[in-house]
Short mmCIF file of N, CA and C in Angstrom, two decimals:
data_model
loop_
_atom_site.label_atom_id
_atom_site.label_comp_id
_atom_site.label_asym_id
_atom_site.label_seq_id
_atom_site.Cartn_x
_atom_site.Cartn_y
_atom_site.Cartn_z
N MET A 1397 0.83 -1.19 0.00
CA MET A 1397 0.00 0.00 0.00
C MET A 1397 0.88 1.26 0.00
N LYS A 1398 1.97 1.22 0.73
CA LYS A 1398 2.85 2.40 0.77
C LYS A 1398 3.45 2.67 -0.60
N MET A 1399 3.82 1.60 -1.30
CA MET A 1399 4.42 1.80 -2.62
C MET A 1399 3.40 2.37 -3.59
N MET A 1400 2.16 1.93 -3.51
CA MET A 1400 1.11 2.49 -4.37
C MET A 1400 0.92 3.97 -4.06
N GLU A 1401 0.98 4.31 -2.79
CA GLU A 1401 0.81 5.71 -2.40
C GLU A 1401 1.98 6.56 -2.90
N ILE A 1402 3.18 6.01 -2.88
CA ILE A 1402 4.34 6.72 -3.43
C ILE A 1402 4.14 6.95 -4.92
N LEU A 1403 3.66 5.94 -5.62
CA LEU A 1403 3.38 6.10 -7.06
C LEU A 1403 2.32 7.17 -7.29
N ARG A 1404 1.30 7.19 -6.44
CA ARG A 1404 0.26 8.22 -6.57
C ARG A 1404 0.85 9.62 -6.40
N ILE A 1405 1.72 9.76 -5.43
CA ILE A 1405 2.34 11.06 -5.16
C ILE A 1405 3.18 11.49 -6.36
N LEU A 1406 4.01 10.59 -6.86
CA LEU A 1406 4.85 10.92 -8.01
C LEU A 1406 4.00 11.24 -9.24
N ASN A 1407 2.92 10.50 -9.42
CA ASN A 1407 2.05 10.71 -10.57
C ASN A 1407 1.31 12.03 -10.48
N SER A 1408 0.79 12.35 -9.30
CA SER A 1408 0.00 13.59 -9.17
C SER A 1408 0.89 14.83 -9.22
N ASP A 1409 2.11 14.72 -8.72
CA ASP A 1409 3.01 15.87 -8.73
C ASP A 1409 3.58 16.09 -10.12
N GLY A 1410 3.89 14.99 -10.81
CA GLY A 1410 4.41 15.10 -12.17
C GLY A 1410 5.83 15.62 -12.25
N ASP A 1411 6.52 15.68 -11.12
CA ASP A 1411 7.87 16.23 -11.08
C ASP A 1411 8.80 15.19 -10.47
N ILE A 1412 10.07 15.51 -10.46
CA ILE A 1412 11.06 14.67 -9.80
C ILE A 1412 11.00 15.00 -8.31
N LEU A 1413 10.82 13.98 -7.49
CA LEU A 1413 10.72 14.20 -6.05
C LEU A 1413 11.74 13.34 -5.31
N GLY A 1414 12.24 13.90 -4.21
CA GLY A 1414 13.15 13.18 -3.35
C GLY A 1414 12.43 12.56 -2.17
N ALA A 1415 13.18 11.77 -1.40
CA ALA A 1415 12.61 11.04 -0.27
C ALA A 1415 11.99 11.97 0.77
N LYS A 1416 12.61 13.14 0.97
CA LYS A 1416 12.10 14.06 1.99
C LYS A 1416 10.70 14.56 1.64
N SER A 1417 10.52 15.03 0.41
CA SER A 1417 9.21 15.56 0.03
C SER A 1417 8.17 14.45 -0.05
N ILE A 1418 8.57 13.27 -0.48
CA ILE A 1418 7.63 12.14 -0.52
C ILE A 1418 7.23 11.74 0.89
N SER A 1419 8.20 11.71 1.80
CA SER A 1419 7.91 11.38 3.20
C SER A 1419 6.92 12.37 3.80
N GLU A 1420 7.12 13.66 3.51
CA GLU A 1420 6.21 14.69 4.03
C GLU A 1420 4.79 14.49 3.50
N GLN A 1421 4.68 14.20 2.20
CA GLN A 1421 3.35 13.98 1.62
C GLN A 1421 2.70 12.71 2.15
N LEU A 1422 3.51 11.67 2.36
CA LEU A 1422 2.97 10.44 2.95
C LEU A 1422 2.43 10.70 4.35
N ASN A 1423 3.18 11.49 5.13
CA ASN A 1423 2.74 11.82 6.49
C ASN A 1423 1.40 12.55 6.46
N LYS A 1424 1.22 13.45 5.49
CA LYS A 1424 -0.05 14.17 5.37
C LYS A 1424 -1.20 13.22 5.04
N ARG A 1425 -0.87 12.11 4.39
CA ARG A 1425 -1.90 11.14 4.00
C ARG A 1425 -2.08 10.03 5.03
N GLY A 1426 -1.40 10.15 6.16
CA GLY A 1426 -1.57 9.17 7.23
C GLY A 1426 -0.60 8.01 7.23
N TYR A 1427 0.43 8.06 6.38
CA TYR A 1427 1.47 7.04 6.36
C TYR A 1427 2.71 7.64 7.01
N PHE A 1428 2.97 7.28 8.24
CA PHE A 1428 4.05 7.90 8.99
C PHE A 1428 5.33 7.08 8.85
N ILE A 1429 6.05 7.34 7.76
CA ILE A 1429 7.33 6.68 7.54
C ILE A 1429 8.37 7.75 7.21
N GLY A 1430 9.57 7.49 7.65
CA GLY A 1430 10.65 8.45 7.46
C GLY A 1430 11.30 8.35 6.09
N GLU A 1431 12.25 9.25 5.88
CA GLU A 1431 12.95 9.32 4.59
C GLU A 1431 13.69 8.03 4.27
N ARG A 1432 14.28 7.43 5.28
CA ARG A 1432 15.05 6.20 5.05
C ARG A 1432 14.14 5.08 4.53
N ALA A 1433 12.97 4.94 5.14
CA ALA A 1433 12.01 3.93 4.69
C ALA A 1433 11.50 4.25 3.29
N VAL A 1434 11.31 5.53 3.00
CA VAL A 1434 10.87 5.94 1.66
C VAL A 1434 11.93 5.55 0.64
N ARG A 1435 13.20 5.80 0.96
CA ARG A 1435 14.28 5.43 0.04
C ARG A 1435 14.28 3.92 -0.22
N TYR A 1436 14.02 3.14 0.81
CA TYR A 1436 13.95 1.68 0.67
C TYR A 1436 12.84 1.30 -0.32
N HIS A 1437 11.65 1.87 -0.12
CA HIS A 1437 10.52 1.58 -1.01
C HIS A 1437 10.79 2.07 -2.43
N MET A 1438 11.46 3.22 -2.53
CA MET A 1438 11.77 3.76 -3.86
C MET A 1438 12.74 2.84 -4.60
N ARG A 1439 13.68 2.28 -3.88
CA ARG A 1439 14.64 1.36 -4.50
C ARG A 1439 13.89 0.13 -5.05
N MET A 1440 12.91 -0.35 -4.29
CA MET A 1440 12.11 -1.49 -4.75
C MET A 1440 11.29 -1.11 -5.99
N LEU A 1441 10.75 0.11 -5.99
CA LEU A 1441 9.99 0.59 -7.15
C LEU A 1441 10.89 0.72 -8.37
N ASP A 1442 12.14 1.17 -8.14
CA ASP A 1442 13.12 1.25 -9.23
C ASP A 1442 13.38 -0.14 -9.83
N GLU A 1443 13.57 -1.13 -8.95
CA GLU A 1443 13.87 -2.49 -9.40
C GLU A 1443 12.73 -3.07 -10.23
N LYS A 1444 11.51 -2.69 -9.90
CA LYS A 1444 10.34 -3.18 -10.65
C LYS A 1444 10.10 -2.37 -11.92
N GLY A 1445 10.85 -1.29 -12.08
CA GLY A 1445 10.71 -0.46 -13.26
C GLY A 1445 9.57 0.55 -13.18
N PHE A 1446 9.01 0.74 -11.98
CA PHE A 1446 7.90 1.67 -11.80
C PHE A 1446 8.36 3.11 -11.62
N THR A 1447 9.60 3.28 -11.18
CA THR A 1447 10.18 4.62 -11.03
C THR A 1447 11.60 4.57 -11.57
N GLU A 1448 12.16 5.76 -11.78
CA GLU A 1448 13.56 5.82 -12.19
C GLU A 1448 14.25 6.94 -11.43
N LYS A 1449 15.49 6.67 -11.06
CA LYS A 1449 16.28 7.64 -10.31
C LYS A 1449 16.86 8.65 -11.30
N ILE A 1450 16.74 9.92 -10.94
CA ILE A 1450 17.26 11.01 -11.76
C ILE A 1450 18.36 11.70 -10.95
N GLY A 1451 19.56 11.14 -11.04
CA GLY A 1451 20.70 11.70 -10.31
C GLY A 1451 20.41 11.81 -8.82
N HIS A 1452 20.82 12.96 -8.23
CA HIS A 1452 20.58 13.19 -6.80
C HIS A 1452 19.29 13.96 -6.56
N LYS A 1453 18.58 14.30 -7.63
CA LYS A 1453 17.33 15.07 -7.49
C LYS A 1453 16.21 14.24 -6.87
N GLY A 1454 16.17 12.97 -7.21
CA GLY A 1454 15.10 12.12 -6.72
C GLY A 1454 14.64 11.15 -7.79
N ARG A 1455 13.35 10.90 -7.79
CA ARG A 1455 12.80 9.93 -8.73
C ARG A 1455 11.55 10.46 -9.40
N ARG A 1456 11.26 9.83 -10.55
CA ARG A 1456 10.00 10.13 -11.23
C ARG A 1456 9.36 8.80 -11.62
N ILE A 1457 8.06 8.86 -11.82
CA ILE A 1457 7.31 7.67 -12.20
C ILE A 1457 7.54 7.37 -13.68
N THR A 1458 7.63 6.10 -14.02
CA THR A 1458 7.78 5.67 -15.41
C THR A 1458 6.39 5.33 -15.98
N GLN A 1459 6.34 5.08 -17.27
CA GLN A 1459 5.06 4.66 -17.88
C GLN A 1459 4.59 3.35 -17.27
N LYS A 1460 5.53 2.46 -16.99
CA LYS A 1460 5.18 1.19 -16.35
C LYS A 1460 4.57 1.45 -14.97
N GLY A 1461 5.08 2.45 -14.26
CA GLY A 1461 4.53 2.83 -12.96
C GLY A 1461 3.13 3.39 -13.09
N VAL A 1462 2.91 4.20 -14.12
CA VAL A 1462 1.57 4.76 -14.37
C VAL A 1462 0.59 3.63 -14.67
N ASP A 1463 1.03 2.66 -15.47
CA ASP A 1463 0.18 1.51 -15.80
C ASP A 1463 -0.15 0.70 -14.55
N GLU A 1464 0.83 0.49 -13.70
CA GLU A 1464 0.62 -0.25 -12.45
C GLU A 1464 -0.35 0.50 -11.54
N LEU A 1465 -0.23 1.80 -11.53
CA LEU A 1465 -1.13 2.63 -10.73
C LEU A 1465 -2.58 2.46 -11.19
N LYS A 1466 -2.78 2.39 -12.49
CA LYS A 1466 -4.13 2.18 -13.03
C LYS A 1466 -4.69 0.84 -12.57
N VAL A 1467 -3.87 -0.20 -12.61
CA VAL A 1467 -4.30 -1.52 -12.14
C VAL A 1467 -4.60 -1.46 -10.65
N GLY A 1468 -3.75 -0.78 -9.90
CA GLY A 1468 -3.97 -0.63 -8.46
C GLY A 1468 -5.26 0.09 -8.14
N LEU A 1469 -5.62 1.06 -8.95
CA LEU A 1469 -6.87 1.78 -8.74
C LEU A 1469 -8.06 0.87 -8.94
N ILE A 1470 -7.94 -0.08 -9.85
CA ILE A 1470 -9.01 -1.06 -10.05
C ILE A 1470 -9.19 -1.88 -8.78
N TYR A 1471 -8.08 -2.31 -8.17
CA TYR A 1471 -8.18 -3.07 -6.92
C TYR A 1471 -8.77 -2.22 -5.81
N ASP A 1472 -8.41 -0.93 -5.77
CA ASP A 1472 -9.00 -0.03 -4.78
C ASP A 1472 -10.51 0.05 -4.96
N GLN A 1473 -10.96 0.09 -6.21
CA GLN A 1473 -12.40 0.17 -6.48
C GLN A 1473 -13.10 -1.11 -6.05
N VAL A 1474 -12.47 -2.25 -6.31
CA VAL A 1474 -13.05 -3.53 -5.89
C VAL A 1474 -13.14 -3.59 -4.37
N ASP A 1475 -12.08 -3.16 -3.69
CA ASP A 1475 -12.10 -3.12 -2.22
C ASP A 1475 -13.19 -2.20 -1.72
N PHE A 1476 -13.38 -1.06 -2.38
CA PHE A 1476 -14.42 -0.11 -1.99
C PHE A 1476 -15.80 -0.76 -2.12
N ILE A 1477 -16.05 -1.42 -3.24
CA ILE A 1477 -17.34 -2.07 -3.46
C ILE A 1477 -17.56 -3.17 -2.42
N TYR A 1478 -16.52 -3.95 -2.15
CA TYR A 1478 -16.62 -5.01 -1.15
C TYR A 1478 -16.96 -4.42 0.22
N SER A 1479 -16.32 -3.32 0.58
CA SER A 1479 -16.59 -2.71 1.88
C SER A 1479 -18.02 -2.17 1.94
N LYS A 1480 -18.55 -1.71 0.82
CA LYS A 1480 -19.95 -1.26 0.77
C LYS A 1480 -20.89 -2.44 1.02
N PHE A 1481 -20.59 -3.59 0.41
CA PHE A 1481 -21.39 -4.79 0.66
C PHE A 1481 -21.33 -5.18 2.13
N GLN A 1482 -20.13 -5.14 2.70
CA GLN A 1482 -19.98 -5.48 4.12
C GLN A 1482 -20.80 -4.54 4.99
N GLU A 1483 -20.78 -3.26 4.65
CA GLU A 1483 -21.55 -2.27 5.41
C GLU A 1483 -23.04 -2.56 5.30
N LYS A 1484 -23.51 -2.86 4.11
CA LYS A 1484 -24.94 -3.18 3.92
C LYS A 1484 -25.31 -4.43 4.71
N MET A 1485 -24.44 -5.43 4.69
CA MET A 1485 -24.71 -6.66 5.44
C MET A 1485 -24.77 -6.38 6.94
N TYR A 1486 -23.90 -5.52 7.41
CA TYR A 1486 -23.88 -5.16 8.83
C TYR A 1486 -25.19 -4.50 9.25
N ASN A 1487 -25.79 -3.73 8.34
CA ASN A 1487 -27.01 -2.99 8.66
C ASN A 1487 -28.29 -3.81 8.54
N VAL A 1488 -28.20 -5.05 8.08
CA VAL A 1488 -29.39 -5.91 8.02
C VAL A 1488 -29.83 -6.22 9.45
N SER A 1489 -31.13 -6.03 9.70
CA SER A 1489 -31.65 -6.29 11.06
C SER A 1489 -32.82 -7.27 11.03
N LEU A 1490 -32.88 -8.10 10.02
CA LEU A 1490 -33.99 -9.04 9.87
C LEU A 1490 -34.04 -10.01 11.05
N ASP A 1491 -35.19 -10.05 11.71
CA ASP A 1491 -35.44 -10.98 12.80
C ASP A 1491 -36.19 -12.17 12.20
N LEU A 1492 -35.58 -13.33 12.22
CA LEU A 1492 -36.18 -14.51 11.60
C LEU A 1492 -37.45 -14.98 12.30
N ASN A 1493 -37.59 -14.66 13.59
CA ASN A 1493 -38.77 -15.10 14.34
C ASN A 1493 -40.04 -14.38 13.91
N ASN A 1494 -39.93 -13.09 13.62
CA ASN A 1494 -41.14 -12.34 13.26
C ASN A 1494 -41.08 -11.76 11.84
N ALA A 1495 -40.02 -12.06 11.11
CA ALA A 1495 -39.84 -11.59 9.72
C ALA A 1495 -39.94 -10.08 9.61
N LYS A 1496 -39.40 -9.38 10.60
CA LYS A 1496 -39.39 -7.92 10.57
C LYS A 1496 -37.94 -7.44 10.65
N GLY A 1497 -37.70 -6.27 10.09
CA GLY A 1497 -36.38 -5.67 10.12
C GLY A 1497 -35.97 -5.22 8.74
N THR A 1498 -34.75 -4.74 8.64
CA THR A 1498 -34.25 -4.24 7.36
C THR A 1498 -33.55 -5.35 6.59
N VAL A 1499 -33.67 -5.27 5.27
CA VAL A 1499 -33.01 -6.21 4.37
C VAL A 1499 -32.33 -5.42 3.26
N ILE A 1500 -31.51 -6.08 2.49
CA ILE A 1500 -30.88 -5.48 1.32
C ILE A 1500 -31.78 -5.77 0.13
N VAL A 1501 -32.02 -4.77 -0.70
CA VAL A 1501 -32.90 -4.97 -1.85
C VAL A 1501 -32.17 -4.70 -3.16
N ASN A 1502 -32.62 -5.40 -4.18
CA ASN A 1502 -32.22 -5.11 -5.56
C ASN A 1502 -33.29 -4.21 -6.15
N ILE A 1503 -32.87 -3.20 -6.87
CA ILE A 1503 -33.83 -2.30 -7.53
C ILE A 1503 -33.62 -2.42 -9.03
N SER A 1504 -34.69 -2.75 -9.73
CA SER A 1504 -34.62 -2.91 -11.19
C SER A 1504 -35.67 -2.04 -11.85
N SER A 1505 -35.30 -1.41 -12.95
CA SER A 1505 -36.31 -0.72 -13.74
C SER A 1505 -36.90 -1.76 -14.69
N VAL A 1506 -38.22 -1.75 -14.82
CA VAL A 1506 -38.89 -2.80 -15.57
C VAL A 1506 -39.91 -2.22 -16.54
N ASN A 1507 -40.25 -3.03 -17.54
CA ASN A 1507 -41.33 -2.70 -18.47
C ASN A 1507 -42.62 -3.17 -17.81
N ASP A 1508 -43.47 -2.25 -17.45
CA ASP A 1508 -44.66 -2.56 -16.66
C ASP A 1508 -45.54 -3.62 -17.29
N SER A 1509 -45.68 -3.61 -18.60
CA SER A 1509 -46.62 -4.53 -19.25
C SER A 1509 -46.18 -5.99 -19.17
N GLU A 1510 -44.89 -6.25 -19.06
CA GLU A 1510 -44.40 -7.62 -19.06
C GLU A 1510 -43.87 -8.07 -17.70
N SER A 1511 -43.51 -7.17 -16.86
CA SER A 1511 -42.75 -7.51 -15.66
C SER A 1511 -43.52 -8.33 -14.65
N GLU A 1512 -44.81 -8.12 -14.51
CA GLU A 1512 -45.56 -8.87 -13.51
C GLU A 1512 -45.57 -10.36 -13.83
N ASN A 1513 -45.75 -10.71 -15.09
CA ASN A 1513 -45.72 -12.12 -15.48
C ASN A 1513 -44.33 -12.73 -15.29
N VAL A 1514 -43.31 -11.96 -15.60
CA VAL A 1514 -41.94 -12.45 -15.44
C VAL A 1514 -41.64 -12.72 -13.97
N ILE A 1515 -42.01 -11.80 -13.09
CA ILE A 1515 -41.70 -11.98 -11.67
C ILE A 1515 -42.50 -13.15 -11.10
N LYS A 1516 -43.73 -13.35 -11.55
CA LYS A 1516 -44.52 -14.51 -11.10
C LYS A 1516 -43.83 -15.81 -11.50
N THR A 1517 -43.30 -15.86 -12.71
CA THR A 1517 -42.59 -17.05 -13.18
C THR A 1517 -41.34 -17.30 -12.34
N ILE A 1518 -40.64 -16.24 -12.02
CA ILE A 1518 -39.43 -16.36 -11.18
C ILE A 1518 -39.80 -16.96 -9.83
N PHE A 1519 -40.89 -16.48 -9.22
CA PHE A 1519 -41.33 -17.01 -7.94
C PHE A 1519 -41.76 -18.48 -8.05
N GLU A 1520 -42.50 -18.80 -9.10
CA GLU A 1520 -42.97 -20.18 -9.31
C GLU A 1520 -41.81 -21.15 -9.47
N LYS A 1521 -40.73 -20.71 -10.09
CA LYS A 1521 -39.56 -21.56 -10.32
C LYS A 1521 -38.64 -21.62 -9.10
N GLY A 1522 -38.98 -20.88 -8.05
CA GLY A 1522 -38.16 -20.89 -6.83
C GLY A 1522 -36.84 -20.17 -6.98
N LEU A 1523 -36.78 -19.20 -7.87
CA LEU A 1523 -35.53 -18.49 -8.13
C LEU A 1523 -35.37 -17.21 -7.32
N ALA A 1524 -36.35 -16.87 -6.52
CA ALA A 1524 -36.29 -15.63 -5.74
C ALA A 1524 -35.95 -15.94 -4.29
N VAL A 1525 -35.27 -15.02 -3.65
CA VAL A 1525 -34.93 -15.15 -2.24
C VAL A 1525 -36.18 -15.01 -1.38
N SER A 1526 -37.06 -14.13 -1.79
CA SER A 1526 -38.29 -13.84 -1.04
C SER A 1526 -39.40 -13.52 -2.04
N LYS A 1527 -40.62 -13.81 -1.63
CA LYS A 1527 -41.75 -13.47 -2.50
C LYS A 1527 -42.22 -12.04 -2.25
N ASN A 1528 -41.56 -11.34 -1.37
CA ASN A 1528 -41.91 -9.94 -1.11
C ASN A 1528 -41.37 -9.06 -2.23
N VAL A 1529 -42.25 -8.27 -2.80
CA VAL A 1529 -41.90 -7.39 -3.91
C VAL A 1529 -42.53 -6.04 -3.65
N LEU A 1530 -41.79 -5.00 -3.96
CA LEU A 1530 -42.33 -3.64 -3.85
C LEU A 1530 -42.28 -3.02 -5.24
N TRP A 1531 -43.44 -2.63 -5.75
CA TRP A 1531 -43.55 -2.00 -7.07
C TRP A 1531 -43.61 -0.50 -6.87
N LYS A 1532 -42.83 0.23 -7.66
CA LYS A 1532 -42.83 1.69 -7.57
C LYS A 1532 -42.88 2.29 -8.96
N LYS A 1533 -43.40 3.50 -9.03
CA LYS A 1533 -43.40 4.22 -10.30
C LYS A 1533 -42.92 5.64 -10.02
N LYS A 1534 -41.94 6.08 -10.81
CA LYS A 1534 -41.44 7.44 -10.71
C LYS A 1534 -41.39 8.00 -12.12
N ASP A 1535 -42.09 9.09 -12.33
CA ASP A 1535 -42.24 9.65 -13.67
C ASP A 1535 -42.84 8.57 -14.58
N ASP A 1536 -42.17 8.24 -15.66
CA ASP A 1536 -42.70 7.21 -16.57
C ASP A 1536 -41.99 5.87 -16.41
N THR A 1537 -41.16 5.74 -15.39
CA THR A 1537 -40.39 4.52 -15.20
C THR A 1537 -40.96 3.70 -14.05
N HIS A 1538 -41.05 2.40 -14.26
CA HIS A 1538 -41.53 1.48 -13.24
C HIS A 1538 -40.32 0.77 -12.63
N TYR A 1539 -40.36 0.58 -11.31
CA TYR A 1539 -39.27 -0.08 -10.60
C TYR A 1539 -39.83 -1.22 -9.77
N ILE A 1540 -38.99 -2.20 -9.55
CA ILE A 1540 -39.35 -3.31 -8.68
C ILE A 1540 -38.21 -3.50 -7.69
N GLU A 1541 -38.56 -3.66 -6.42
CA GLU A 1541 -37.57 -3.94 -5.38
C GLU A 1541 -37.80 -5.36 -4.90
N THR A 1542 -36.73 -6.15 -4.92
CA THR A 1542 -36.79 -7.53 -4.44
C THR A 1542 -35.68 -7.74 -3.41
N VAL A 1543 -35.88 -8.70 -2.53
CA VAL A 1543 -34.88 -8.98 -1.50
C VAL A 1543 -33.64 -9.56 -2.17
N CYS A 1544 -32.49 -9.01 -1.81
CA CYS A 1544 -31.20 -9.43 -2.37
C CYS A 1544 -30.69 -10.68 -1.65
N GLY A 1545 -30.04 -11.56 -2.38
CA GLY A 1545 -29.46 -12.76 -1.81
C GLY A 1545 -28.41 -12.48 -0.75
N THR A 1546 -27.79 -11.32 -0.80
CA THR A 1546 -26.78 -10.94 0.20
C THR A 1546 -27.41 -10.83 1.59
N THR A 1547 -28.72 -10.62 1.65
CA THR A 1547 -29.42 -10.59 2.93
C THR A 1547 -29.23 -11.92 3.66
N ILE A 1548 -29.26 -13.02 2.92
CA ILE A 1548 -29.07 -14.34 3.53
C ILE A 1548 -27.68 -14.44 4.15
N ASP A 1549 -26.66 -13.94 3.44
CA ASP A 1549 -25.30 -13.93 3.99
C ASP A 1549 -25.26 -13.15 5.30
N ALA A 1550 -25.94 -12.01 5.31
CA ALA A 1550 -25.96 -11.17 6.52
C ALA A 1550 -26.64 -11.89 7.67
N VAL A 1551 -27.74 -12.58 7.40
CA VAL A 1551 -28.44 -13.32 8.46
C VAL A 1551 -27.54 -14.42 9.01
N PHE A 1552 -26.83 -15.12 8.13
CA PHE A 1552 -25.90 -16.15 8.59
C PHE A 1552 -24.80 -15.54 9.46
N GLN A 1553 -24.25 -14.43 9.04
CA GLN A 1553 -23.19 -13.78 9.82
C GLN A 1553 -23.68 -13.40 11.21
N LYS A 1554 -24.89 -12.89 11.29
CA LYS A 1554 -25.41 -12.42 12.58
C LYS A 1554 -25.88 -13.55 13.47
N ASN A 1555 -26.23 -14.69 12.88
CA ASN A 1555 -26.77 -15.80 13.66
C ASN A 1555 -25.83 -16.99 13.74
N GLY A 1556 -24.60 -16.78 13.36
CA GLY A 1556 -23.59 -17.83 13.48
C GLY A 1556 -23.77 -18.89 12.47
#
């Protein structure tokens, strides 16, 4: 994570930076590491071809480093989405004894003329988590809310 943050700093600054300025920026971002540790990480980034040393001035990010940063951002986005799912699961309060509480729902925009028959078929085939459905209309668009399968995961987590 520290090396990705160093790449972000070099990429956003667009200039040649030394260990001191990188260390200061890392500290501002909550990574409290000194210049010596930054130099260590920079050496590793050099070896991977993500940065290059420019004399005694410092280092700059290479195209390979920019490409790696893009891949890293994808992983950050996946982690963000996963944490959102975890948060939603944490907020489920479904009580199995009385079937009351909050659940996670899927919201789909549907064609009103066909959707009721489709959802009935889904229920008949046993493909739905719950037979509870909420139909909504906003402007000219029809929506359907159904219980999300992730609700089951949340119930398992809360009930062991």
